Amino acid sequence: MSKKLNVGVIGLGRLGSLYARYFQGRISNASLVAVSDILENVAESFAKEHDVPKWYQHHEDLIADQEVDAVVIVTPTSLHKDVSIAAANAGKAIFCEKPLSISIEESLAIKAAVERTGIFYHLGFMRRFDKGYASAKNKIDDGQIGAPIVFKSSSRDPFRPSLEYLDPKHSGGLLTDCGIHDIDLARWLMGEVSSIYSIGGVLAYPEMKEIGDVDNAIATLTFESGALGVIDLSRSGIYGYDIRTEILGTKGTLQIGYLRETPVMVLTKDGVTHDTVPYFMERFGQSYVDQLQNFVDHLLQGKPPSITCDDGIAALRISLAATKSLHEKRPVSLAA
Amino acid sequence: MSKKLNVGVIGLGRLGSLYARYFQGRISNASLVAVSDILENVAESFAKEHDVPKWYQHHEDLIADQEVDAVVIVTPTSLHKDVSIAAANAGKAIFCEKPLSISIEESLAIKAAVERTGIFYHLGFMRRFDKGYASAKNKIDDGQIGAPIVFKSSSRDPFRPSLEYLDPKHSGGLLTDCGIHDIDLARWLMGEVSSIYSIGGVLAYPEMKEIGDVDNAIATLTFESGALGVIDLSRSGIYGYDIRTEILGTKGTLQIGYLRETPVMVLTKDGVTHDTVPYFMERFGQSYVDQLQNFVDHLLQGKPPSITCDDGIAALRISLAATKSLHEKRPVSLAA
Amino acid sequence: MSKKLNVGVIGLGRLGSLYARYFQGRISNASLVAVSDILENVAESFAKEHDVPKWYQHHEDLIADQEVDAVVIVTPTSLHKDVSIAAANAGKAIFCEKPLSISIEESLAIKAAVERTGIFYHLGFMRRFDKGYASAKNKIDDGQIGAPIVFKSSSRDPFRPSLEYLDPKHSGGLLTDCGIHDIDLARWLMGEVSSIYSIGGVLAYPEMKEIGDVDNAIATLTFESGALGVIDLSRSGIYGYDIRTEILGTKGTLQIGYLRETPVMVLTKDGVTHDTVPYFMERFGQSYVDQLQNFVDHLLQGKPPSITCDDGIAALRISLAATKSLHEKRPVSLAA
Amino acid sequence: MSKKLNVGVIGLGRLGSLYARYFQGRISNASLVAVSDILENVAESFAKEHDVPKWYQHHEDLIADQEVDAVVIVTPTSLHKDVSIAAANAGKAIFCEKPLSISIEESLAIKAAVERTGIFYHLGFMRRFDKGYASAKNKIDDGQIGAPIVFKSSSRDPFRPSLEYLDPKHSGGLLTDCGIHDIDLARWLMGEVSSIYSIGGVLAYPEMKEIGDVDNAIATLTFESGALGVIDLSRSGIYGYDIRTEILGTKGTLQIGYLRETPVMVLTKDGVTHDTVPYFMERFGQSYVDQLQNFVDHLLQGKPPSITCDDGIAALRISLAATKSLHEKRPVSLAA
């Protein structure tokens, strides 16, 4: 492999086109050499506007390109399996956006391909690269709060995505699509989960009933260590994008997240006011960059990937159990 | 009844002696005329030190005192029933500290006595008189956050009380003793609860196992409105007394509580530091005063009590269901 | 002197009547035995409403009362000299509200009387008893921020008092009436001041020109230690009562004051909002109580007063120099 | 001019090499085509490592390059005059880092060259592009705080730069080198300054006396509008990089700046702690990018530059008057 990593980005949607741009100036030791998108002309237009040397409509062609060292997969989740296995078979290193896939079966198929081919596979869970979460992880490992005993995490979107996007058939539903991040954090910071119980409701957008999903949910978790956890999720955090986590330990507690974008406050007779974080790029933009840099660095330096297939499978098992609990109105065990 | 309310305080423990002192200068239109405590000499010593005109060992004698218009009951919870019924039968107005009693049966007996005698009965839930909670209630009623759809509340003690105090036989256990406040807030701010599910564990103090209670717990609630809720409780909030509540509505969210006692911050190379709230009197001291004042004012002005027997019974039913859920590891319905 | 201090309050204006009430239940080891007010009937009405045993129209009569151990002087500043000297001559302990008097000459006369009679004299500067300022003082003395090198203090009233009150002939003008608190803090926390330079203007209330005072001012100070300081004052802090101080040291900085009254925040699409502190009693109410308690305790326990005549004279000299600088548009030295 | 701006960066020190990198991927519609640095090999090494097509040792050669549309001048301030005039004479658009130059005379020479040649000249004052300051400017213009009447600004470095850098012969001294940012903000947000008075001292680093400068200073300003201002500067903000500004208006106040880098807080028995901002790139990194983008956009779209020579000259006159006041211990007028 060259000293510099030649990257091809597969899927030029909102996040994919951003990742492609990141590789053009913000990620060290990597070059964007190709892009692909199944929609006609999308890859070509993007490449011409942004000076990308090569473009393809079909991911198979990009994967076949000998110049490409690593692929960054940002397609719809339902395509992750086919694209990942094809790339693994071609010996390409893989960065794949979360979630791993839409089912445990497909996830295990990806895992098998990664193990068989021995390629480098990094699953995208960018929150682990956020300064706040990374600092919390260090402080926990450092013993600053003693043994962690309670995990609390909140994820709120500032508005409802399209019903098409939200449809549980594609997204997996609120507890998977939105909750997978909190579940990954729960495992990363606290250890494995042994059971889960969820409640939820259509409380803000009546039209959610059409697609058979809830818009707000709360799930309690018990960890194998005996520790307790709770995750609350909302599609109606109308005041801003609000991601907060707390870990209570025997010696103290850690709180991650602050709900402020601009460093200015207005004080009038009506009180003190500051703005909130509009949406995810304003909160986590740098985390996406840092994660891609970590992918490049670990790959070039021969280090193992920071986040693996197994992390993706474990998180997915939990989010599916949470969804099952929601529907069956009873606690669900995760014991093997 | 005289223009000024003549008050007798029954029970001179930590909170009772404080209440007695409050009636000597901080509560308008009320005078402390008598105190009683079952422990020999306690009432006499207190009365002599603090210039209280009369003192008794037995609450029956204080209740029989014609000069006493209203009794403030701050005895152990297990005596609430007998003292309340005796006072009601004597026609005294009653302020009784929470919880109402230790069982639904005893609570219903109190309620029956109050209804039969027609006396004024105010149950002590002082958080409703905290400026933060009172302001939140007003803002919700005012529609500032639209329809409330998610309730989250946290109560953490900075250390473990004595095992004797904690024994569930007397205290009712964590979900009742500590959680009853959050449950009352849940009902007050969100409406009636339809089901509850609890998890908990002995995570900080192994000796809790001796008395058969947990030291940390999380309970999720569903409200009759369909709204969702979660309460997390801890005996090991080692960093300070931490009471926080959030109500997410369709138009915004409300956060109550800030964890700071002294208005000073130290900024050094190690970061920015401020202190936390040591314990409940530092956080809610004024709420206790405001609640007693509300009791006096409503009584003298012929207004109904702000918090009733029914509130106490409803909260107790929920905390008992929460405890049942904890033990039976399944959701518990509150349907009649 | 009895074990309990018998107190007489002279002057029943806004603060005086509050102090009198404080002595009826919130101050340990003290009793309110008499009040006086020069306005006809004021003392009598107050005493009857609040069960004060004795009342007088003339302070001379209260001072002559053998039962009175200590007087609390809360008259207009222009009367401080006469009342203080009379009380000192009668051997009464004195608590006198700031400022000491309206001129250096009168202040020196009070000091002479106090020294000649040897009575206990405590000058009221309640900010020293605020938890934030007291904590800052301790942290500085403890070396937590190293050597203090820059002092910054801000005092803002939420609205303009009456022109009658503001008239510099009575109030001493903005830099004395309002600034004397910050000046006392500067001396207490940093040491003696060597020179001062002030700028100011009529920027919010044109009618201030009628009485010949400014409504906003900034003064820079140099301390004898070489340290630097700045005080900014405003009558137009329209958003709330805002008192903030910062001390920068060689190892860190201390910030005192937070502009929040109620522990509740509203988060909507328009941002995060909380209220501000309405006025001085909401911010410093407890400091007034704590200062009176300190007066009683030190007097009964034979300790020296916490704040002396000399403190009052030193602060007044600086505020007068600041006013001179404002008018003469040049730095003014405080060298003897 | 091409649709895309071809940029040459002159000076590859800390900030210059960063600017060069920014033009390779973070600034739209611009390409980095050449770099120069007077130190042998610096430009060549940089160009080879970062794929810059051309490199020069002498700025004259870069300026003579026909492919270069615009130069970005990031040399030592003492060279600004010569480089700027040469670039203007060659018809290049100019982005020049603050301060304009080291004297009023040199500044006027630059201004004359800019006016004579009619080239596009943008002076770098990146704080105007910070989200907080930009938002404050909008809110003031929008009337949200009424008429601005008091300006307060603080700039604190977390440690002392080298004595060589600090030498007032090169840096202009604390009030110019550090204060010019606050002075520019003062003019931008409040209008022109009419007089200034400064105090300062060597309070943290005794070795500052060797170079004849202070390490802490406070300057009060009066504006032509009658408004008041104060700027405090420190080389010893040991706890972090701290840039804060407040503008008090007749209807409210605006506070810019918050001292937190990482969104995580630790709460233990010792209190609540969060980190601070380490240094200027963590606080203002995005502002540098946004300013360069603004330069490119205005130039390509035919809009006038956002910050002009005149802004640089005006700020420099004030910082020199502030320094004069410091030395002469008297207020200095800025009247023409």
Tab-separated table of N, CA and C in Angstrom, chain B residues 9-22 35-39 42-43 46 50 72-76 97 280-281:
chain	number	residue	atom	x	y	z
B	9	VAL	N	-46.794	21.650	67.059
B	9	VAL	CA	-45.978	20.740	66.255
B	9	VAL	C	-45.814	19.410	67.001
B	10	ILE	N	-46.147	18.315	66.327
B	10	ILE	CA	-46.045	16.979	66.929
B	10	ILE	C	-44.866	16.245	66.316
B	11	GLY	N	-43.851	15.978	67.122
B	11	GLY	CA	-42.641	15.316	66.607
B	11	GLY	C	-41.539	16.335	66.427
B	12	LEU	N	-40.466	16.238	67.231
B	12	LEU	CA	-39.405	17.246	67.181
B	12	LEU	C	-38.089	16.668	66.689
B	13	GLY	N	-38.166	15.809	65.675
B	13	GLY	CA	-36.940	15.317	65.044
B	13	GLY	C	-36.304	16.424	64.218
B	14	ARG	N	-35.467	16.024	63.291
B	14	ARG	CA	-34.742	17.001	62.469
B	14	ARG	C	-35.690	17.980	61.796
B	15	LEU	N	-36.675	17.454	61.096
B	15	LEU	CA	-37.565	18.328	60.341
B	15	LEU	C	-38.580	19.004	61.247
B	16	GLY	N	-39.065	18.278	62.256
B	16	GLY	CA	-40.060	18.822	63.160
B	16	GLY	C	-39.547	20.024	63.933
B	17	SER	N	-38.330	19.946	64.431
B	17	SER	CA	-37.813	21.092	65.192
B	17	SER	C	-37.566	22.276	64.260
B	18	LEU	N	-37.228	21.990	63.021
B	18	LEU	CA	-37.058	23.071	62.052
B	18	LEU	C	-38.396	23.745	61.777
B	19	TYR	N	-39.429	22.943	61.543
B	19	TYR	CA	-40.765	23.501	61.312
B	19	TYR	C	-41.194	24.367	62.503
B	20	ALA	N	-40.938	23.860	63.712
B	20	ALA	CA	-41.313	24.625	64.901
B	20	ALA	C	-40.628	25.993	64.890
B	21	ARG	N	-39.341	25.998	64.562
B	21	ARG	CA	-38.605	27.266	64.516
B	21	ARG	C	-39.152	28.183	63.412
B	22	TYR	N	-39.517	27.603	62.283
B	22	TYR	CA	-40.074	28.413	61.184
B	22	TYR	C	-41.312	29.176	61.649
B	35	VAL	N	-45.599	22.260	71.545
B	35	VAL	CA	-44.858	21.200	70.858
B	35	VAL	C	-45.016	19.913	71.656
B	36	SER	N	-44.870	18.763	70.964
B	36	SER	CA	-44.878	17.495	71.698
B	36	SER	C	-43.875	16.541	71.060
B	37	ASP	N	-43.329	15.679	71.893
B	37	ASP	CA	-42.444	14.629	71.377
B	37	ASP	C	-42.489	13.471	72.358
B	38	ILE	N	-42.588	12.270	71.829
B	38	ILE	CA	-42.786	11.090	72.662
B	38	ILE	C	-41.567	10.780	73.524
B	39	LEU	N	-40.388	11.250	73.077
B	39	LEU	CA	-39.184	11.010	73.884
B	39	LEU	C	-39.206	11.931	75.098
B	42	VAL	N	-37.707	15.785	75.612
B	42	VAL	CA	-37.376	16.473	74.364
B	42	VAL	C	-38.241	17.712	74.167
B	43	ALA	N	-39.534	17.578	74.333
B	43	ALA	CA	-40.435	18.714	74.135
B	43	ALA	C	-40.152	19.811	75.162
B	46	PHE	N	-36.862	21.639	74.341
B	46	PHE	CA	-37.044	22.479	73.157
B	46	PHE	C	-37.845	23.730	73.507
B	50	HIS	N	-36.503	27.599	73.324
B	50	HIS	CA	-37.017	28.433	72.237
B	50	HIS	C	-38.279	29.208	72.610
B	72	VAL	N	-49.179	20.225	63.230
B	72	VAL	CA	-48.225	19.914	62.174
B	72	VAL	C	-47.596	18.579	62.565
B	73	ILE	N	-47.871	17.542	61.781
B	73	ILE	CA	-47.469	16.179	62.138
B	73	ILE	C	-46.162	15.815	61.450
B	74	VAL	N	-45.112	15.646	62.255
B	74	VAL	CA	-43.797	15.330	61.698
B	74	VAL	C	-43.235	14.115	62.447
B	75	THR	N	-44.115	13.176	62.748
B	75	THR	CA	-43.708	11.938	63.440
B	75	THR	C	-43.185	10.937	62.413
B	76	PRO	N	-42.643	9.781	62.875
B	76	PRO	CA	-42.370	8.714	61.915
B	76	PRO	C	-43.645	8.378	61.137
B	97	GLU	N	-46.592	15.742	57.191
B	97	GLU	CA	-45.456	15.531	56.312
B	97	GLU	C	-45.651	14.269	55.470
B	280	PHE	N	-30.430	18.476	51.249
B	280	PHE	CA	-31.751	18.971	50.876
B	280	PHE	C	-32.119	20.344	51.446
B	281	MET	N	-31.636	20.687	52.634
B	281	MET	CA	-32.024	21.988	53.178
B	281	MET	C	-31.423	23.132	52.366
